[in-house]
Coordinates of N, CA and C in Angstrom, one line a residue:
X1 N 26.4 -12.8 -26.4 CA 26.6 -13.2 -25.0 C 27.8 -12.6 -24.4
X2 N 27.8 -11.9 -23.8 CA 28.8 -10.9 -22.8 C 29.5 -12.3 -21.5
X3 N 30.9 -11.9 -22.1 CA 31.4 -12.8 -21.3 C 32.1 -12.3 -19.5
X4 N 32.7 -12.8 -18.6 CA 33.1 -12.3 -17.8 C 34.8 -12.0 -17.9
X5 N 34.9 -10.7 -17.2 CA 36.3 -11.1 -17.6 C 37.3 -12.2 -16.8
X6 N 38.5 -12.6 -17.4 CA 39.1 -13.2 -16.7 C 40.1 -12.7 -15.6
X7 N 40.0 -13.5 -14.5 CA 40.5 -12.6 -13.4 C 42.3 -13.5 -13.5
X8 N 42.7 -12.2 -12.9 CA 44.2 -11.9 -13.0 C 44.7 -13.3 -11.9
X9 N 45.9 -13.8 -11.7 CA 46.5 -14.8 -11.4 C 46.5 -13.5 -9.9
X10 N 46.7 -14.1 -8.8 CA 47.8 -13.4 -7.3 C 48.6 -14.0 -7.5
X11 N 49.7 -13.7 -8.1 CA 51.0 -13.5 -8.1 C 51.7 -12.8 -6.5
X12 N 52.6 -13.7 -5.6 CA 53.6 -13.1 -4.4 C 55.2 -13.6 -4.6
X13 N 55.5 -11.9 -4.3 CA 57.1 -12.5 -4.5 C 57.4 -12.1 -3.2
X14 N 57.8 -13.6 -2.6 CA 58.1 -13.1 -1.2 C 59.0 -12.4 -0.7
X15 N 59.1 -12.0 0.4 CA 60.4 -11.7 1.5 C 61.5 -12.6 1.1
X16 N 62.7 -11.9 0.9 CA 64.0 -12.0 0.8 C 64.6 -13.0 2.0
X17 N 65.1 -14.2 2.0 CA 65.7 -15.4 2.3 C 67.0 -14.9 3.0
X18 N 67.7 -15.7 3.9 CA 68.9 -15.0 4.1 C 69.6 -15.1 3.0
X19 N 69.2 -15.9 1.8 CA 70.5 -15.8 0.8 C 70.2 -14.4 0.0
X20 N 69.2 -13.7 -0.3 CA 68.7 -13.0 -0.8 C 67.3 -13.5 -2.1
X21 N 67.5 -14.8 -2.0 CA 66.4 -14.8 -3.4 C 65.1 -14.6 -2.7
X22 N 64.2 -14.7 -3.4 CA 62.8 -14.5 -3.1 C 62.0 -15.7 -3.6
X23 N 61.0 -16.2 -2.9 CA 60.0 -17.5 -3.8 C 59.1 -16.8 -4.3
X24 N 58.6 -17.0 -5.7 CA 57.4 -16.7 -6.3 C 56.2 -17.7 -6.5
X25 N 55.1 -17.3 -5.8 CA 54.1 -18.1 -5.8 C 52.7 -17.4 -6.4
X26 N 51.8 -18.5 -7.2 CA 50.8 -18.3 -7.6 C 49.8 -18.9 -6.5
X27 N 48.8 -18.7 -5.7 CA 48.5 -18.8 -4.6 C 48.8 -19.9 -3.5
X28 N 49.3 -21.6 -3.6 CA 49.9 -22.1 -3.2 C 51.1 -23.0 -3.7
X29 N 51.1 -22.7 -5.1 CA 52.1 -23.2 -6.1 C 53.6 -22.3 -6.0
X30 N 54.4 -22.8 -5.8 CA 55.4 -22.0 -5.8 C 56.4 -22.1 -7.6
X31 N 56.0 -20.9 -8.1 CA 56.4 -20.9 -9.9 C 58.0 -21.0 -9.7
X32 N 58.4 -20.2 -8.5 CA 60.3 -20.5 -8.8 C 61.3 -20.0 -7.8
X33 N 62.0 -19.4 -7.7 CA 62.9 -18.9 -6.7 C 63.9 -17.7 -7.8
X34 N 63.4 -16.9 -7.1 CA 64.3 -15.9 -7.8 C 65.3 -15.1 -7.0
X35 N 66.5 -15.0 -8.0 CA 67.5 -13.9 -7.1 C 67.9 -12.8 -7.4
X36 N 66.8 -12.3 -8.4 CA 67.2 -10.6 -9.6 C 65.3 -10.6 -10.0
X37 N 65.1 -9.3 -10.5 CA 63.9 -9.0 -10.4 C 64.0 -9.3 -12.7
X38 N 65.5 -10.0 -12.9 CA 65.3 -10.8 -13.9 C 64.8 -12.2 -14.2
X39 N 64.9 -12.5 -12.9 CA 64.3 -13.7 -12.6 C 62.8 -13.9 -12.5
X40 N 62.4 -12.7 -11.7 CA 60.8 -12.8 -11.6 C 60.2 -12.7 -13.2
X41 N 60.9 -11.6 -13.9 CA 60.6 -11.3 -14.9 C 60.2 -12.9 -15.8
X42 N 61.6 -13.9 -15.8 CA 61.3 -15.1 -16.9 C 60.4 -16.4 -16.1
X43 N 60.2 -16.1 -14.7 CA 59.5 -17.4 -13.9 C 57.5 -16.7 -14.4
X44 N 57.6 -15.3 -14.8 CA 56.7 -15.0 -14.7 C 56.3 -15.2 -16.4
X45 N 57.2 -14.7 -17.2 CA 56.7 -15.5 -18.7 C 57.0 -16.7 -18.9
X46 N 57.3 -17.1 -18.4 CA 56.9 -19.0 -18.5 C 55.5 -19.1 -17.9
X47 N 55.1 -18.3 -17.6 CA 53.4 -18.5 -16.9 C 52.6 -17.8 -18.0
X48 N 53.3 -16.9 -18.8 CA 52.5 -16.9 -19.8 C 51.7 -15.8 -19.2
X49 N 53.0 -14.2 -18.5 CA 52.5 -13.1 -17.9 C 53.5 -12.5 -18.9
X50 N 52.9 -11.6 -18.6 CA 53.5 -10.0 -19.5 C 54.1 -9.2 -18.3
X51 N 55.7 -8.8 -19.3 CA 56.8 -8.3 -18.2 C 56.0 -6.9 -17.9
X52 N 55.4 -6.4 -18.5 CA 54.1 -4.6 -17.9 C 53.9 -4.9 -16.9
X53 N 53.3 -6.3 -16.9 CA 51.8 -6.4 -15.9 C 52.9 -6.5 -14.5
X54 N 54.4 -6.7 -14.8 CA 54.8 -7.8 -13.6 C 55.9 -6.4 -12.9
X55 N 56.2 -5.3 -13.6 CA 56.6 -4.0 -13.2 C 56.1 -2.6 -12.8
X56 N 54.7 -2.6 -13.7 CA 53.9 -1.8 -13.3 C 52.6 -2.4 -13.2
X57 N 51.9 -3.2 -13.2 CA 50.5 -3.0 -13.2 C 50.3 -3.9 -11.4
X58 N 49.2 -4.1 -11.4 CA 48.9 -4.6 -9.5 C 48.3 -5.8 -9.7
X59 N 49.6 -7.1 -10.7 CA 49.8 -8.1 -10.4 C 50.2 -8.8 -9.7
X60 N 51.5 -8.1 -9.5 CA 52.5 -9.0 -8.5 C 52.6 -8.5 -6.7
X61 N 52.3 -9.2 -5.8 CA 52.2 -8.8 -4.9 C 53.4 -8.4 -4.2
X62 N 54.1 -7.6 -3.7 CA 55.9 -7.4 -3.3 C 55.8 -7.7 -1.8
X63 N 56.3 -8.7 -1.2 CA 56.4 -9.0 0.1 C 58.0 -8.5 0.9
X64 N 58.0 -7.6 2.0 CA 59.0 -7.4 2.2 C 60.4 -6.5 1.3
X65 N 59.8 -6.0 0.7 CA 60.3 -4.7 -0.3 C 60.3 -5.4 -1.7
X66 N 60.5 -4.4 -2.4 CA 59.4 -4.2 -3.8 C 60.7 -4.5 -5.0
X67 N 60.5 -4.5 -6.0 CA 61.3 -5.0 -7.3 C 62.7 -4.8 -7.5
X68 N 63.2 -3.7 -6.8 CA 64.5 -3.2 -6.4 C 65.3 -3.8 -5.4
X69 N 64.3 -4.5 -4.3 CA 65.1 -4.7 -3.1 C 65.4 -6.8 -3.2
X70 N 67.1 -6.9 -3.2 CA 67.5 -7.9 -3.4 C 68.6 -8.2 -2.5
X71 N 68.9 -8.2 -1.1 CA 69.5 -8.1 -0.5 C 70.1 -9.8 0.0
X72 N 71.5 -9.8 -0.2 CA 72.5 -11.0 0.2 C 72.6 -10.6 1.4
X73 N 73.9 -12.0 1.9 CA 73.7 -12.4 3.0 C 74.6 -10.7 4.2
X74 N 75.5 -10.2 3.2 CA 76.0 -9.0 3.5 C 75.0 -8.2 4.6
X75 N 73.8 -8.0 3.9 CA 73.1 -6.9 4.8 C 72.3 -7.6 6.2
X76 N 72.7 -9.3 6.5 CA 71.9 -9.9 7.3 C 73.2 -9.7 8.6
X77 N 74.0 -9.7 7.9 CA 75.7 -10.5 9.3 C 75.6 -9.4 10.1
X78 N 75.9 -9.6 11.6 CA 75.8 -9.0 12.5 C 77.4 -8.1 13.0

């Protein structure tokens, strides 16, 4: 009996906050608040995701710039 596969979590790490962190949510559950793409990294293995899937593969959805971008309140002040 051929099973189906199991479909992948949507994983969103949102847009950057004025403080800089980002919320991570599995479609309305919010897994954590991160402020380093170290953070995404361990909110995402406590979910019991693999750090590959969560750097390179098209798990994690990047809202508002991508794994690099972590910007404080510095780049908000007028």
């Amino acid at each position: 009996m051929a099973h189906s596969p199991t479909p992948h979590p949507h994983i969103v790490v949102h847009s950057p906050a004025l403080d800089g962190s980002r919320r991570v949510t599995e479609g309305d559950v919010t897994l954590g608040l991160a402020s380093h793409l170290d953070d995404v990294i361990e909110i995402l293995r406590l979910a019991d995701l693999d750090r590959a899937e969560v750097e390179e593969g098209d798990l994690v959805e990047w809202q508002g710039g991508g794994p690099d971008d972590w910007p404080g309140l510095s780049e908000y002040d007028v």
